[in-house]
PDB file of C-alpha atoms in Angstrom:
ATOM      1  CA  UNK A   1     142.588 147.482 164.933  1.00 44.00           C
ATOM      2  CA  UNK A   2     144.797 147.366 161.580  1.00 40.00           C
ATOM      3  CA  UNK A   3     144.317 149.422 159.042  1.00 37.00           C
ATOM      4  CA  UNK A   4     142.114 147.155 156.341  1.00 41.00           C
ATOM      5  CA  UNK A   5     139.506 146.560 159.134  1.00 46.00           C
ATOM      6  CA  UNK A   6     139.188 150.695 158.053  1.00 45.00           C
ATOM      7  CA  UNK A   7     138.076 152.501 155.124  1.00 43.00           C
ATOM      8  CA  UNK A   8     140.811 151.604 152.630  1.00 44.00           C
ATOM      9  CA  UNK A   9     142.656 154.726 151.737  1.00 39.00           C
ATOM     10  CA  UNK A  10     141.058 154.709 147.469  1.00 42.00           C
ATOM     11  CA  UNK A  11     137.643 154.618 149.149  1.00 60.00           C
ATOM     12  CA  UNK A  12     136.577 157.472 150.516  1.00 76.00           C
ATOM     13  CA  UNK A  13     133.442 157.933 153.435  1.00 84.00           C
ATOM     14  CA  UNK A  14     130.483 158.599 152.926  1.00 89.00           C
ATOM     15  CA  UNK A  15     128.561 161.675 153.858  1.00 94.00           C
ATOM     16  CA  UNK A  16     125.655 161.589 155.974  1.00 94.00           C
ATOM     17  CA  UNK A  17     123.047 162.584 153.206  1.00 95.00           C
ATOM     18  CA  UNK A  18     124.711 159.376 151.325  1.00 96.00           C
ATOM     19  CA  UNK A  19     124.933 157.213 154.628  1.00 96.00           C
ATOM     20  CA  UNK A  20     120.888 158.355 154.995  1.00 97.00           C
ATOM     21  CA  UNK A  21     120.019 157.484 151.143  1.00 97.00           C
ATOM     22  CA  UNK A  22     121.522 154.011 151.796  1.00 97.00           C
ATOM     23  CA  UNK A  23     119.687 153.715 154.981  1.00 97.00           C
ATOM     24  CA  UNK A  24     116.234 154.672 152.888  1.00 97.00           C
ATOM     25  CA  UNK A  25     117.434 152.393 150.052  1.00 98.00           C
ATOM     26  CA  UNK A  26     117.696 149.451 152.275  1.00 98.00           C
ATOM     27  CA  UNK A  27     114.957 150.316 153.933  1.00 97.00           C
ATOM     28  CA  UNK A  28     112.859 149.614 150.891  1.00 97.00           C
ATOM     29  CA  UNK A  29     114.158 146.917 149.787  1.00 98.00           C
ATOM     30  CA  UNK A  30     113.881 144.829 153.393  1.00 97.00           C
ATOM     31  CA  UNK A  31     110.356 146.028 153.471  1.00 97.00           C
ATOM     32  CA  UNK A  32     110.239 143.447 150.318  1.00 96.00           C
ATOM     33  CA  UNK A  33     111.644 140.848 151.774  1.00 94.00           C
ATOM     34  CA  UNK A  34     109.154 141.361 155.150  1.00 94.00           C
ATOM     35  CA  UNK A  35     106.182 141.820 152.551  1.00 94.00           C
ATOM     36  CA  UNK A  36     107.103 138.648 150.615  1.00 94.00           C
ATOM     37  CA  UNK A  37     107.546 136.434 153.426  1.00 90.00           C
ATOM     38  CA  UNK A  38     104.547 137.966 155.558  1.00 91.00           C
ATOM     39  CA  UNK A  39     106.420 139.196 158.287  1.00 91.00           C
ATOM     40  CA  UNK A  40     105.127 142.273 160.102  1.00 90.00           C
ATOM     41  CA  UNK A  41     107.898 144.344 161.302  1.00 91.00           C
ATOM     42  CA  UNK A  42     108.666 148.225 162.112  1.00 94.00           C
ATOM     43  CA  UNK A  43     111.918 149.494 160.273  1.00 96.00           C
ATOM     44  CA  UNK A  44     114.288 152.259 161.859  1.00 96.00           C
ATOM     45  CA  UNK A  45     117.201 153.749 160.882  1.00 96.00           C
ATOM     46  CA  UNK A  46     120.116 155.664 161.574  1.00 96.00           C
ATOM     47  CA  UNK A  47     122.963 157.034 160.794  1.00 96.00           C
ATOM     48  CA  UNK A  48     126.282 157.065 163.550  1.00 92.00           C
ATOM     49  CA  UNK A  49     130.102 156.092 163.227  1.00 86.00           C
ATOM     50  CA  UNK A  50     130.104 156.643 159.530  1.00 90.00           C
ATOM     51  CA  UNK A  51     127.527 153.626 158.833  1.00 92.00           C
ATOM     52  CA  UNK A  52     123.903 153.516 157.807  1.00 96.00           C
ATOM     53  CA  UNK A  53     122.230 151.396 160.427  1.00 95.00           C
ATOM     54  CA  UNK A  54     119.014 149.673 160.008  1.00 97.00           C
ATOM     55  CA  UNK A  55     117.080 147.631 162.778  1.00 96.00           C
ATOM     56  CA  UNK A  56     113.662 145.730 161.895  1.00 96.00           C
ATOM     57  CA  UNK A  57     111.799 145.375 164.956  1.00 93.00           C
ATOM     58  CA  UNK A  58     108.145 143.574 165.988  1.00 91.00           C
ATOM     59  CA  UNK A  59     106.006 144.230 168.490  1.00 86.00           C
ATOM     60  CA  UNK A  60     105.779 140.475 168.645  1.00 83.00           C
ATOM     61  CA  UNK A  61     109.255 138.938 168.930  1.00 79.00           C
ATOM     62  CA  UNK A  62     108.416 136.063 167.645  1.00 85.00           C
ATOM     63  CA  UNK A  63     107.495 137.163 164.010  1.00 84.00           C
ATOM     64  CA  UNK A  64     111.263 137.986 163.815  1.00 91.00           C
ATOM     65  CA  UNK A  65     112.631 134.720 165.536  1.00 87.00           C
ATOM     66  CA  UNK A  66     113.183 132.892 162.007  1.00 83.00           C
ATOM     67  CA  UNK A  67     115.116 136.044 160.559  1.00 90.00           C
ATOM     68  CA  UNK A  68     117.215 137.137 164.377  1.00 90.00           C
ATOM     69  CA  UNK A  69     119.487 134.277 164.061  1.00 86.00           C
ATOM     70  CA  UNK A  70     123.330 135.751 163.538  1.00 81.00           C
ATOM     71  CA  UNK A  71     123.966 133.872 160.372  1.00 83.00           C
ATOM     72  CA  UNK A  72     120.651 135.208 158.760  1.00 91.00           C
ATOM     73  CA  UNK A  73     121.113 138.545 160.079  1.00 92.00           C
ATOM     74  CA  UNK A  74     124.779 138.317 158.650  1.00 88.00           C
ATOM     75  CA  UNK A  75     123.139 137.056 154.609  1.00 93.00           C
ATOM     76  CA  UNK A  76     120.427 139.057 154.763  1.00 96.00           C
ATOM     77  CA  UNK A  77     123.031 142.331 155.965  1.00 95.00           C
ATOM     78  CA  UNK A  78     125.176 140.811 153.226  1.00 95.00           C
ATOM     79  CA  UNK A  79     121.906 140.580 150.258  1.00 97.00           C
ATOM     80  CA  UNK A  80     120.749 144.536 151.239  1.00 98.00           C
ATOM     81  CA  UNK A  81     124.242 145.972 150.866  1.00 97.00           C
ATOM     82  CA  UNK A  82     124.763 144.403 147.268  1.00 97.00           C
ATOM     83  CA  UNK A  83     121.017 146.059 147.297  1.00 97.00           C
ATOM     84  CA  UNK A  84     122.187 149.563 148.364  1.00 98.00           C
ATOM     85  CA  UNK A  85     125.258 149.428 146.337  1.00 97.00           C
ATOM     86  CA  UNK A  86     123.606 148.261 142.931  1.00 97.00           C
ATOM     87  CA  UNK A  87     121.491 151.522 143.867  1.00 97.00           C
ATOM     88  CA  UNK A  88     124.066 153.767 144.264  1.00 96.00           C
ATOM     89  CA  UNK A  89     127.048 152.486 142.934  1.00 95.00           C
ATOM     90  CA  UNK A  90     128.943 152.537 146.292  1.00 95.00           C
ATOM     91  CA  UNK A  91     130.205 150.198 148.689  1.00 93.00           C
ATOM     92  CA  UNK A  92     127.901 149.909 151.495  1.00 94.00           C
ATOM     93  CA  UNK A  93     128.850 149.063 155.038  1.00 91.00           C
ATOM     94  CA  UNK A  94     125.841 149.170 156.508  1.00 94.00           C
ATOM     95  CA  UNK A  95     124.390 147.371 159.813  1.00 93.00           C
ATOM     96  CA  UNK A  96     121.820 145.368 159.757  1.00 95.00           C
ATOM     97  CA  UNK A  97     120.127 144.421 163.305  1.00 95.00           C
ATOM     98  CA  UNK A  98     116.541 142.613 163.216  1.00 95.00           C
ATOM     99  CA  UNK A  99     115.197 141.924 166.346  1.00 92.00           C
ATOM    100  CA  UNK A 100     117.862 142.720 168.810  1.00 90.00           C
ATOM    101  CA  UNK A 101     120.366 140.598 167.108  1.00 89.00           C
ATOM    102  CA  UNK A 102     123.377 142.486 167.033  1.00 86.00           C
ATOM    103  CA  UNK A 103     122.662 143.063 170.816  1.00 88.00           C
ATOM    104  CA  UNK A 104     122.761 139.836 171.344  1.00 88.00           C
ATOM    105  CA  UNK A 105     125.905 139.048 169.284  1.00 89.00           C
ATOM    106  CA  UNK A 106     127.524 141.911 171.531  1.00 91.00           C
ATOM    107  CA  UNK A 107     126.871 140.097 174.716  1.00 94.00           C
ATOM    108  CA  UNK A 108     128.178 136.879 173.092  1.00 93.00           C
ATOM    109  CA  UNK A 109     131.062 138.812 171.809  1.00 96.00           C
ATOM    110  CA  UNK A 110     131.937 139.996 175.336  1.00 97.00           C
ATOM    111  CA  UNK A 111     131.807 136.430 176.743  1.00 97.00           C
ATOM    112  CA  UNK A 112     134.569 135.297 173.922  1.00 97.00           C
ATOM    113  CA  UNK A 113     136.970 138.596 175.086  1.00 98.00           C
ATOM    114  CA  UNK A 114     136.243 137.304 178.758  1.00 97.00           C
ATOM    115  CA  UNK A 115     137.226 133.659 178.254  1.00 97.00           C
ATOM    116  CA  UNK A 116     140.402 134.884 176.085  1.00 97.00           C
ATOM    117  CA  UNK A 117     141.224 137.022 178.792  1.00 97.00           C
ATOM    118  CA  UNK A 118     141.262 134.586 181.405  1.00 97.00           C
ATOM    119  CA  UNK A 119     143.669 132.354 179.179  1.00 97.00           C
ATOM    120  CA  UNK A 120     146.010 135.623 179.378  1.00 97.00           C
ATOM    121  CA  UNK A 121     145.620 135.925 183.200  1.00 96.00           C
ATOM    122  CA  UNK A 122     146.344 132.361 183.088  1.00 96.00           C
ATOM    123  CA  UNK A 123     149.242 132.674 181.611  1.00 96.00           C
ATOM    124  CA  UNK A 124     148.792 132.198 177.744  1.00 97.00           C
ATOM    125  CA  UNK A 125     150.496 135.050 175.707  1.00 96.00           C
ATOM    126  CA  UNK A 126     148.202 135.481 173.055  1.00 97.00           C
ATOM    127  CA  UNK A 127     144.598 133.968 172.889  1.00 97.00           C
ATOM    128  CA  UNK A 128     142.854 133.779 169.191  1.00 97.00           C
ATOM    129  CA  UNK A 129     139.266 134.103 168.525  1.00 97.00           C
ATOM    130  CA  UNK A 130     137.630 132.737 165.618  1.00 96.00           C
ATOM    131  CA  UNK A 131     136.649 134.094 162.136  1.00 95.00           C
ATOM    132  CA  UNK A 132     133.772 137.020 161.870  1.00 92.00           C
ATOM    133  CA  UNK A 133     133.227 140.104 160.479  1.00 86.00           C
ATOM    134  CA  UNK A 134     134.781 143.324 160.411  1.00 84.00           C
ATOM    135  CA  UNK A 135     131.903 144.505 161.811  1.00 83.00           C
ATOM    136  CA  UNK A 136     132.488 141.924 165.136  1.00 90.00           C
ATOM    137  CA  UNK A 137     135.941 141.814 164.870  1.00 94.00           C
ATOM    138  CA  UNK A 138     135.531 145.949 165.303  1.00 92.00           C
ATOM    139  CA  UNK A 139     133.433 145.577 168.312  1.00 93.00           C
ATOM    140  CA  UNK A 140     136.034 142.860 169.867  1.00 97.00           C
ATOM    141  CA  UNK A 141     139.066 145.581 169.046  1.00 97.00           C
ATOM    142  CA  UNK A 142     136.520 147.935 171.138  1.00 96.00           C
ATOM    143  CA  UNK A 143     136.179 145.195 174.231  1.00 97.00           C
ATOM    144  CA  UNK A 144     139.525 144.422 174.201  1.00 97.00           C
ATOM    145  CA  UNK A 145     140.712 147.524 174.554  1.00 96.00           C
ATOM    146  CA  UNK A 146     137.770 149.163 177.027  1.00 96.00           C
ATOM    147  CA  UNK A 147     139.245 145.603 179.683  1.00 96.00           C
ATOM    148  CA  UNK A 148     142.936 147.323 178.732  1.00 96.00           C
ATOM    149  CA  UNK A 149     144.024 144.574 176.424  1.00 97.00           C
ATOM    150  CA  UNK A 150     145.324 144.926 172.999  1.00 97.00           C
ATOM    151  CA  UNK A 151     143.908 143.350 169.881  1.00 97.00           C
ATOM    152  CA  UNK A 152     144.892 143.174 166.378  1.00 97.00           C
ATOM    153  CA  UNK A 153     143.030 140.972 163.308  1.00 96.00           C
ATOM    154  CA  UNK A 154     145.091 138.621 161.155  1.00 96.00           C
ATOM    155  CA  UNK A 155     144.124 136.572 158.273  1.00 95.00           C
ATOM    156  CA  UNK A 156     142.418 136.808 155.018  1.00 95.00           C
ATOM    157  CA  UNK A 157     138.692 136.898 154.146  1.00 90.00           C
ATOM    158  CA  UNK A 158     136.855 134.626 155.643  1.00 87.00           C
ATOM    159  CA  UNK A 159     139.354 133.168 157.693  1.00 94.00           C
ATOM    160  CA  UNK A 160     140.451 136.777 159.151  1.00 95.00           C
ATOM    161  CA  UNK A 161     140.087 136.750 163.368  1.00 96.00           C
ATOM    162  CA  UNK A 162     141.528 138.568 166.593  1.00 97.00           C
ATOM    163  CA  UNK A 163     144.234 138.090 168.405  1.00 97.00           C
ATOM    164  CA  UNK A 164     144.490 139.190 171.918  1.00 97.00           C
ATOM    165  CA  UNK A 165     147.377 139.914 174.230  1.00 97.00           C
ATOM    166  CA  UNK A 166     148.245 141.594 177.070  1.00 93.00           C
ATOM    167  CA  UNK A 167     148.206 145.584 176.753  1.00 79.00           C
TER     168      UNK A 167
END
């Protein structure tokens, strides 16, 4: 992982009472958006690894279904941190995860390390992923490394992905 998929040195972490404010403040605000678009869904949060992390979660799977897919989860993750941070005047980097989506993004995160993997038993000597998130691009570092491979992110904003390579 390089060092501007971390806390950038001028910015520094947030406690846990702030990491649990941001978690309440989001909270409130996604209970909004549920309430305004008449979805029913239960709201947890927690606090781990220096994030706030917020899950909305239904009884009935399928009241989520409309808000679970990864770009949705990804604007509406994007729409409650400028929420939280208009709140408290911090950056936010909280998680959002609404009906087991980030879950699921894990599993389909582990099948892109696999298939990049078997280009470098193959013999490739690098294999690139494409653009995502720090967030994702975190969890692939994490794969990679847990399979004994080495991983590093290159590119800027939106276009910034993983490399892997042999470790």
């Amino acid at each position: 992982m390089t060092t501007s998929d971390q806390i950038a040195p001028d910015q520094t972490a947030a406690t846990e009472e702030q990491l649990e404010q941001e978690g309440d403040i989001a909270a409130d605000y996604l209970e909004g958006l549920l309430d305004i678009a008449d979805i029913d869904g239960d709201l947890a949060l927690d606090v781990r690894a220096g994030r706030a992390y917020v899950s909305v979660e239904a009884d009935d799977v399928s009241a989520l279904s409309a808000l679970s897919h990864p770009d949705t989860v990804q604007a509406l993750q994007e729409l409650t941190r400028l929420a939280v941070q208009s709140s408290t005047g911090r950056f936010s980097r909280l998680i959002l995860d609404i009906g087991g989506s980030r879950d699921a993004r894990q599993r389909q995160l582990e099948t892109l390390v696999e298939r990049a993997i078997t280009r470098l038993e193959e013999g490739a000597s690098q294999a690139s992923l494409p653009a995502m998130s720090s967030y994702e691009r975190k969890l692939v570092h994490d794969i990679a490394a847990d399979r004994g491979y080495s991983s590093e992110s290159f590119g800027e904003g939106a276009d910034r992905h993983t490399v892997l390579r042999r470790g």
